[in-house]
CSV table of C-alpha atoms in Angstrom, one decimal:
chain,number,residue,atom,x,y,z
A,199,MET,CA,-0.1,0.0,0.0
A,200,LEU,CA,2.8,2.4,1.0
A,201,LYS,CA,4.6,1.5,-2.2
A,202,LYS,CA,1.5,2.3,-4.3
A,203,LYS,CA,1.0,5.6,-2.6
A,204,ALA,CA,4.6,6.5,-3.2
A,205,PHE,CA,4.5,5.4,-6.8
A,206,ASN,CA,1.3,7.4,-7.3
A,207,ARG,CA,3.0,10.7,-5.8
A,208,ILE,CA,6.0,10.1,-7.9
A,209,PHE,CA,3.9,9.7,-11.1
A,210,ILE,CA,1.8,12.7,-10.3
A,211,THR,CA,4.9,14.8,-9.6
A,212,THR,CA,6.5,13.5,-12.9
A,213,ILE,CA,3.3,14.5,-14.9
A,214,ILE,CA,3.3,18.0,-13.3
A,215,PHE,CA,6.9,18.4,-14.0
A,216,PHE,CA,6.4,17.4,-17.5
A,217,ILE,CA,3.6,19.8,-18.0
A,218,VAL,CA,5.5,22.6,-16.6
A,219,PHE,CA,8.6,21.8,-18.6
A,220,THR,CA,6.4,21.6,-21.8
A,221,LEU,CA,4.8,24.9,-21.2
A,222,TYR,CA,8.1,26.5,-20.4
A,223,SER,CA,9.7,25.0,-23.5
A,224,LEU,CA,6.8,26.4,-25.8
A,225,LYS,CA,7.1,29.9,-24.3
A,226,GLU,CA,10.9,29.9,-25.2
A,227,VAL,CA,10.3,28.6,-28.6
A,228,ASP,CA,7.5,31.4,-29.2
A,229,LYS,CA,10.1,33.9,-28.0
A,230,LYS,CA,12.7,32.6,-30.4
A,231,VAL,CA,10.1,32.6,-33.3
A,232,GLU,CA,9.2,36.1,-32.4
A,233,VAL,CA,12.7,37.4,-32.4
A,234,LYS,CA,13.4,35.6,-35.6
A,235,THR,CA,10.4,37.2,-37.3
A,236,ASN,CA,11.4,40.8,-36.3
A,237,ASN,CA,15.0,40.1,-37.5
A,238,GLU,CA,13.7,38.9,-40.9
A,239,LYS,CA,12.1,42.1,-42.0
A,240,ASN,CA,13.5,45.4,-43.1
A,241,GLU,CA,11.6,48.8,-43.2
A,242,GLU,CA,11.6,49.9,-46.8
A,243,VAL,CA,10.5,53.3,-48.2
A,244,ILE,CA,7.7,53.5,-50.7
A,245,TYR,CA,6.1,56.5,-52.5
A,246,THR,CA,2.4,56.2,-53.3
A,247,LEU,CA,-0.9,58.1,-53.3
A,248,ASN,CA,-2.3,59.6,-50.1
A,249,ASP,CA,-6.0,60.5,-49.6
A,250,ASP,CA,-5.4,64.0,-51.2
A,251,ASP,CA,-3.7,62.4,-54.4
A,252,TYR,CA,-0.2,63.5,-53.6
A,253,ILE,CA,2.5,61.0,-54.0
A,254,SER,CA,3.8,60.7,-50.4
A,255,LYS,CA,6.3,58.8,-48.5
A,256,THR,CA,5.4,55.8,-46.4
A,257,SER,CA,7.1,52.6,-45.5
A,258,VAL,CA,6.5,48.8,-45.5
A,259,TYR,CA,8.2,45.7,-44.1
A,260,VAL,CA,10.0,43.6,-46.6
A,261,SER,CA,11.7,40.2,-45.9
A,262,LYS,CA,15.5,40.9,-45.2
A,263,ALA,CA,16.3,37.6,-47.0
A,264,LEU,CA,15.3,39.0,-50.5
A,265,THR,CA,17.9,39.9,-53.0
A,266,LEU,CA,18.0,43.5,-54.2
A,267,GLU,CA,16.1,42.6,-57.4
A,268,ASP,CA,13.4,40.7,-55.4
A,269,LYS,CA,13.2,43.6,-52.9
A,270,ILE,CA,12.5,46.1,-55.7
A,271,ARG,CA,9.9,43.6,-57.2
A,272,GLU,CA,8.2,43.2,-53.9
A,273,LYS,CA,7.9,47.0,-53.5
A,274,LEU,CA,6.5,47.4,-56.9
A,275,GLU,CA,4.0,44.7,-56.3
A,276,ILE,CA,2.7,46.2,-53.2
A,277,MET,CA,2.1,49.3,-55.3
A,278,VAL,CA,-0.3,47.4,-57.7
A,279,SER,CA,-4.0,48.0,-57.2
A,280,GLU,CA,-6.3,45.2,-56.1
A,281,ASN,CA,-3.3,43.2,-55.2
A,282,ASN,CA,-3.2,41.1,-52.0
A,283,LYS,CA,-0.1,42.7,-51.0
A,284,ASN,CA,-1.8,46.2,-50.7
A,285,ALA,CA,-2.7,45.3,-47.1
A,286,LEU,CA,0.9,46.0,-46.3
A,287,LEU,CA,0.3,49.7,-47.0
A,288,PRO,CA,-0.8,51.9,-44.2
A,289,SER,CA,-4.5,52.7,-44.2
A,290,TYR,CA,-4.2,56.3,-45.5
A,291,PHE,CA,-2.3,55.2,-48.8
A,292,ARG,CA,-3.4,53.5,-51.8
A,293,PRO,CA,-1.6,51.7,-54.7
A,294,ILE,CA,-1.0,53.5,-57.8
A,295,LEU,CA,0.0,50.9,-60.6
A,296,PRO,CA,-3.1,49.5,-62.5
A,297,GLU,CA,-4.7,46.2,-61.5
A,298,ASN,CA,-3.1,43.1,-62.8
A,299,THR,CA,0.2,44.8,-63.7
A,300,ARG,CA,3.0,42.3,-63.3
A,301,VAL,CA,6.8,43.0,-62.8
A,302,LEU,CA,8.2,40.7,-65.6
A,303,ASP,CA,11.8,41.5,-64.9
A,304,VAL,CA,14.1,43.4,-62.5
A,305,THR,CA,17.8,43.8,-63.3
A,306,VAL,CA,20.3,45.9,-61.4
A,307,GLU,CA,23.6,46.9,-63.2
A,308,ASP,CA,25.9,49.2,-61.0
A,309,SER,CA,23.5,52.0,-59.9
A,310,LEU,CA,20.9,51.5,-62.7
A,311,VAL,CA,17.9,49.4,-62.4
A,312,LYS,CA,15.9,48.1,-65.5
A,313,ILE,CA,12.3,47.2,-64.8
A,314,ASN,CA,10.1,45.4,-67.3
A,315,PHE,CA,6.4,45.6,-66.7
A,316,SER,CA,3.5,43.7,-68.3
A,317,LYS,CA,1.2,45.5,-70.7
A,318,GLU,CA,-1.5,46.1,-67.9
A,319,PHE,CA,1.1,49.0,-66.9
A,320,MET,CA,-0.5,50.9,-69.9
A,321,ASP,CA,-4.0,50.7,-68.3
A,322,VAL,CA,-3.2,53.6,-66.0
A,323,THR,CA,-5.3,56.7,-66.5
A,324,GLU,CA,-4.1,59.8,-68.2
A,325,LEU,CA,-4.6,61.5,-64.9
A,326,GLN,CA,-2.5,59.2,-62.9
A,327,SER,CA,0.2,58.4,-65.4
A,328,GLU,CA,2.7,61.0,-64.5
A,329,LYS,CA,2.1,60.4,-60.8
A,330,MET,CA,2.7,56.6,-61.4
A,331,ILE,CA,6.1,57.3,-63.0
A,332,GLU,CA,7.1,59.7,-60.2
A,333,ALA,CA,6.0,57.2,-57.5
A,334,ILE,CA,8.1,54.4,-59.1
A,335,VAL,CA,11.2,56.6,-59.5
A,336,TYR,CA,11.1,57.9,-56.0
A,337,THR,CA,10.4,54.4,-54.5
A,338,ILE,CA,13.3,52.7,-56.3
A,339,THR,CA,16.0,55.3,-56.4
A,340,ASP,CA,18.1,55.7,-53.2
A,341,GLU,CA,21.8,56.5,-52.2
A,342,ASN,CA,22.7,53.3,-54.2
A,343,ILE,CA,20.3,53.3,-57.2
A,344,LEU,CA,20.7,56.5,-59.0
A,345,GLY,CA,18.4,55.9,-61.9
A,346,ILE,CA,16.0,53.5,-63.5
A,347,GLU,CA,14.8,52.5,-67.1
A,348,ILE,CA,11.2,51.4,-67.5
A,349,TYR,CA,10.1,48.9,-70.1
A,350,VAL,CA,6.7,47.6,-71.0
A,351,GLU,CA,6.7,44.1,-72.6
A,352,GLY,CA,10.3,44.7,-73.4
A,353,ALA,CA,9.8,48.1,-75.2
A,354,MET,CA,11.4,51.1,-73.4
A,355,LEU,CA,8.8,53.6,-72.1
A,356,LYS,CA,9.6,56.9,-74.0
A,357,TYR,CA,6.4,59.0,-73.0
A,358,VAL,CA,4.4,59.3,-69.8
A,359,PRO,CA,1.5,57.0,-70.8
A,360,HIS,CA,-1.3,58.6,-72.7
A,361,THR,CA,0.5,61.9,-72.9
A,362,LYS,CA,3.1,63.8,-75.3
A,363,LYS,CA,5.4,64.2,-72.2
A,364,ALA,CA,8.7,62.8,-73.1
A,365,LEU,CA,10.7,60.8,-70.6
A,366,PRO,CA,14.5,60.7,-70.4
A,367,THR,CA,16.1,57.4,-71.0
A,368,ILE,CA,17.3,57.1,-67.4
A,369,LEU,CA,14.7,58.3,-65.0
A,370,THR,CA,16.0,60.0,-61.9
A,371,LYS,CA,14.5,62.2,-59.2
A,372,ASP,CA,15.3,65.2,-61.4
A,373,ILE,CA,11.9,64.4,-63.1
A,374,GLY,CA,10.3,66.0,-60.1
A,375,ILE,CA,7.3,64.9,-58.1
A,376,ASN,CA,3.8,66.5,-57.5
A,377,LYS,CA,4.8,69.2,-59.6
A,378,THR,CA,3.3,72.8,-59.4
A,379,TYR,CA,3.9,75.8,-61.8
A,380,GLU,CA,3.5,79.2,-60.4
A,381,ILE,CA,5.1,81.0,-63.4
A,382,PHE,CA,3.8,84.2,-64.8
A,383,SER,CA,7.0,85.4,-66.5
A,384,SER,CA,9.8,83.7,-68.5
A,385,ASP,CA,12.3,85.5,-66.2
A,386,ASP,CA,13.8,84.3,-62.9
A,387,ILE,CA,12.3,80.8,-62.9
A,388,SER,CA,13.5,78.6,-60.1
A,389,LYS,CA,12.9,74.9,-59.5
A,390,VAL,CA,12.6,74.1,-55.8
A,391,VAL,CA,11.9,70.7,-54.4
A,392,MET,CA,9.9,71.2,-51.0
A,393,THR,CA,9.2,68.7,-48.3
A,394,TYR,CA,5.9,69.3,-46.5
A,395,TYR,CA,4.0,66.9,-44.1
A,396,GLY,CA,0.8,65.2,-44.6
A,397,SER,CA,-1.2,63.7,-41.7
A,398,ASP,CA,-3.1,60.6,-41.0
A,399,GLU,CA,-4.5,61.6,-37.7
A,400,ASN,CA,-1.8,59.8,-35.7
A,401,ASP,CA,1.4,60.4,-37.7
A,402,LEU,CA,3.1,63.0,-39.9
A,403,TYR,CA,4.5,61.7,-43.2
A,404,GLU,CA,6.6,63.5,-45.9
A,405,VAL,CA,5.0,64.9,-49.0
A,406,PRO,CA,7.6,66.1,-51.5
A,407,VAL,CA,6.5,68.8,-54.0
A,408,THR,CA,8.5,70.2,-57.0
A,409,LYS,CA,7.7,73.8,-57.3
A,410,TYR,CA,8.4,76.1,-60.4
A,411,VAL,CA,8.2,79.7,-59.3
A,412,ASN,CA,9.3,83.1,-60.4
A,413,ASP,CA,11.8,84.0,-57.8
A,414,ASN,CA,15.5,84.8,-58.1
A,415,ARG,CA,16.3,84.5,-54.6
A,416,GLU,CA,18.7,81.8,-53.3
A,417,LYS,CA,16.7,78.5,-52.8
A,418,LEU,CA,17.4,78.5,-49.1
A,419,GLU,CA,15.4,81.7,-48.7
A,420,ILE,CA,12.6,80.4,-50.8
A,421,ILE,CA,12.4,77.2,-48.9
A,422,PHE,CA,12.2,78.9,-45.5
A,423,ASP,CA,9.5,81.3,-46.9
A,424,GLU,CA,7.5,78.4,-48.2
A,425,LEU,CA,7.8,76.5,-44.9
A,426,SER,CA,6.6,79.4,-43.0
A,427,LYS,CA,3.4,79.8,-44.9
A,428,VAL,CA,0.3,79.3,-42.7
A,429,VAL,CA,-2.2,78.2,-45.4
A,430,LEU,CA,-1.3,75.8,-48.2
A,431,ASP,CA,-3.4,73.9,-50.5
A,432,LYS,CA,-4.8,70.5,-49.7
A,433,ASN,CA,-3.7,69.5,-46.5
A,434,LEU,CA,0.0,70.2,-46.8
A,435,ILE,CA,1.4,71.0,-43.3
A,436,THR,CA,4.6,73.2,-42.9
A,437,LEU,CA,4.8,73.8,-39.1
A,438,LEU,CA,7.4,76.6,-39.2
A,439,GLU,CA,6.0,79.8,-37.7
A,440,GLY,CA,7.9,83.1,-37.1
A,441,ILE,CA,11.3,81.6,-37.9
A,442,GLU,CA,13.5,84.4,-39.4
A,443,ILE,CA,16.9,83.7,-41.2
A,444,ASN,CA,19.7,85.8,-39.6
A,445,ASP,CA,22.4,84.7,-42.0
A,446,TYR,CA,23.5,81.8,-44.1
A,447,LYS,CA,26.6,80.5,-45.8
A,448,ILE,CA,26.7,78.1,-48.7
A,449,THR,CA,29.8,76.3,-49.9
A,450,ASN,CA,30.4,73.2,-51.9
A,451,LYS,CA,30.4,70.8,-49.0
A,452,LYS,CA,28.5,72.7,-46.3
A,453,ILE,CA,25.4,74.8,-45.6
A,454,SER,CA,25.3,76.8,-42.5
A,455,VAL,CA,22.0,78.8,-41.6
A,456,ASP,CA,21.6,80.9,-38.6
A,457,ILE,CA,17.9,81.4,-37.5
A,458,SER,CA,15.9,83.3,-34.9
A,459,SER,CA,14.5,80.5,-32.7
A,460,GLU,CA,14.8,76.8,-31.8
A,461,LEU,CA,13.0,74.1,-33.7
A,462,LYS,CA,11.1,71.0,-32.8
A,463,GLU,CA,12.4,67.7,-34.3
A,464,GLU,CA,9.5,67.7,-37.0
A,465,GLU,CA,10.4,71.2,-38.1
A,466,GLN,CA,14.2,70.3,-38.2
A,467,ASN,CA,13.3,67.4,-40.6
A,468,LEU,CA,11.3,69.5,-43.0
A,469,ILE,CA,14.2,72.0,-43.2
A,470,PHE,CA,16.9,69.6,-43.6
A,471,THR,CA,15.0,67.5,-46.1
A,472,SER,CA,14.0,70.4,-48.2
A,473,LEU,CA,17.6,71.7,-48.2
A,474,PHE,CA,19.2,68.4,-49.1
A,475,ASN,CA,16.5,68.1,-52.0
A,476,ASN,CA,18.0,71.3,-53.4
A,477,TYR,CA,21.6,71.4,-52.6
A,478,ASP,CA,24.2,68.8,-53.5
A,479,THR,CA,26.0,69.2,-50.1
A,480,ASP,CA,27.5,66.8,-47.5
A,481,LEU,CA,26.5,68.7,-44.3
A,482,ILE,CA,23.9,71.1,-43.1
A,483,GLU,CA,24.2,72.9,-39.8
A,484,ILE,CA,21.6,75.1,-38.3
A,485,LEU,CA,22.5,77.7,-35.7
A,486,VAL,CA,20.2,79.6,-33.4
A,487,ASN,CA,21.3,83.2,-32.8
A,488,GLY,CA,24.8,82.2,-33.5
A,489,GLU,CA,24.8,79.1,-31.4
A,490,LYS,CA,25.1,75.8,-33.3
A,491,LYS,CA,22.2,73.6,-32.6
A,492,TYR,CA,21.5,71.0,-35.2
A,493,GLU,CA,23.4,69.2,-38.0
A,494,LYS,CA,22.6,66.5,-40.4
A,495,THR,CA,24.7,64.9,-43.2
A,496,LYS,CA,23.2,63.5,-46.4
A,497,LYS,CA,23.6,60.0,-45.0
A,498,ASP,CA,21.4,60.8,-41.9
A,499,ILE,CA,18.6,61.9,-44.3
A,500,GLU,CA,18.9,59.0,-46.7
A,501,ASN,CA,18.7,56.5,-43.7
B,287,MET,CA,15.6,55.3,-80.9
B,288,LYS,CA,15.3,59.0,-79.8
B,289,VAL,CA,12.1,60.7,-78.7
B,290,LYS,CA,10.7,63.0,-81.3
B,291,SER,CA,10.7,66.5,-80.0
B,292,ILE,CA,8.1,69.1,-80.8
B,293,LEU,CA,10.8,71.6,-80.9
B,294,THR,CA,13.6,72.1,-83.5
B,295,LYS,CA,17.0,72.2,-82.3
B,296,ARG,CA,17.1,76.0,-82.7
B,297,GLU,CA,13.8,76.6,-81.0
B,298,ARG,CA,15.2,74.5,-78.1
B,299,GLU,CA,18.4,76.7,-78.0
B,300,VAL,CA,16.2,79.8,-77.9
B,301,PHE,CA,14.1,78.6,-75.0
B,302,LEU,CA,17.0,77.3,-73.0
B,303,LEU,CA,18.6,80.7,-73.1
B,304,LEU,CA,15.2,82.4,-72.4
B,305,VAL,CA,14.8,80.5,-69.1
B,306,LYS,CA,18.3,81.6,-68.0
B,307,ASN,CA,17.0,85.2,-68.1
B,308,LYS,CA,18.5,86.1,-71.4
B,309,SER,CA,17.0,89.1,-73.4
B,310,THR,CA,16.0,88.7,-77.0
B,311,LYS,CA,19.2,90.7,-77.9
B,312,ASP,CA,21.4,88.5,-75.8
B,313,ILE,CA,19.9,85.4,-77.3
B,314,ALA,CA,20.4,86.7,-80.8
B,315,GLU,CA,24.1,87.6,-80.2
B,316,GLU,CA,24.8,84.1,-78.6
B,317,LEU,CA,23.2,82.2,-81.5
B,318,GLY,CA,24.6,84.5,-84.1
B,319,ILE,CA,21.0,85.2,-85.4
B,320,SER,CA,18.9,88.3,-85.7
B,321,GLU,CA,16.6,89.6,-82.9
B,322,LYS,CA,13.6,89.2,-85.4
B,323,THR,CA,14.5,85.5,-85.9
B,324,VAL,CA,14.6,85.0,-82.2
B,325,ARG,CA,11.1,86.5,-81.9
B,326,ASN,CA,9.9,84.2,-84.7
B,327,HIS,CA,11.3,81.2,-83.0
B,328,ILE,CA,9.4,82.1,-79.9
B,329,SER,CA,6.3,82.9,-81.7
B,330,ASN,CA,6.4,79.5,-83.6
B,331,VAL,CA,6.6,77.6,-80.4
B,332,MET,CA,3.7,79.4,-78.8
B,333,GLN,CA,1.6,78.6,-81.9
B,334,LYS,CA,2.7,74.9,-81.8
B,335,LEU,CA,1.8,74.8,-78.1
B,336,GLY,CA,-1.6,76.8,-78.6
B,337,VAL,CA,-0.6,79.2,-75.8
B,338,LYS,CA,-0.3,83.0,-75.6
B,339,GLY,CA,2.8,84.5,-74.0
B,340,ARG,CA,6.3,83.4,-73.3
B,341,ALA,CA,5.5,82.3,-69.7
B,342,ALA,CA,2.7,80.1,-70.8
B,343,ALA,CA,5.1,78.6,-73.4
B,344,VAL,CA,7.7,78.0,-70.8
B,345,VAL,CA,5.1,76.3,-68.5
B,346,GLU,CA,4.0,74.0,-71.3
B,347,LEU,CA,7.6,73.0,-72.3
B,348,LEU,CA,8.6,72.2,-68.8
B,349,LYS,CA,5.4,70.1,-68.3
B,350,LEU,CA,6.4,68.2,-71.6
B,351,ASN,CA,9.8,67.7,-70.5
B,352,GLU,CA,11.1,69.5,-73.6
B,353,ILE,CA,13.2,71.8,-71.5
B,354,THR,CA,14.5,71.4,-68.0
B,355,LEU,CA,16.0,73.9,-65.4
């Protein structure tokens, strides 16, 4: 009897021990799986339409294990309408490539990418066609990829679809984005690439706009003026208020601008991004009434 | 195969100088043509584009990617 009782106790203890051990092991496995999943994805930039029809900057998570060609393909597929990958886009953004567009081929040679799309690429509307090209160029070009060539069923795309707008052979960010033309004279025309913010209630995201204006001032002055405007079209947010330029200096490698008051981080980002859009410089520093406060390199912005 | 431009080579040269703030006289001197010829080129382009005024022509040419800044 004593033996039987002891045996039962040992048996129950063993069962309990086994259950506890199993539960503990599963938790450890879950942790490992969770850590592995986070490490498998990279945050990648995508430019696509916001609710106001601006091509805007957002991001998606893409597998780290993909080759560069496959990563490009994946990003483009996320940008195809009515594609099950659209769910990866944040809710305030929508895809811009026409439904059923396939990426037939992607090749990368040095800093040039060649993308061959299926014929459905040409189903884009005339209204959206230029924005579609801009979205592709801005999504794919980065500090390593300087230009792209677009093909449709093997034929190079020479015009913006359904328009007479000629395209350069190699497309770069020089083609502009969300272009506006405030030109009333053929004199003193300046091309300025601004960065504004859009808002999705919770977050601010960047909206780049290429502006053509009649203004012969230094682009830096135009940028600060523009970012200080209170009212802009269609939900573009500028944030800067009452900021005045005391002085500035522009050299090949560095821009230094002295302003009248301090900046919040979101305000700094707008200024740095807008300046780097327009100046081929390595470093920008911002002083406040003579005291150095903020500094960014080109690499900081690209990352 | 090159994209066919709506501008002739000379018309493009005239407008590229125009957007650099060159006067009709400056453009004529630089291209070695008369001021009247410069005005004719500008007028021809405005007609091709169906616009009135130099500014409107520049805007259309920028939109068509016929000229860049």
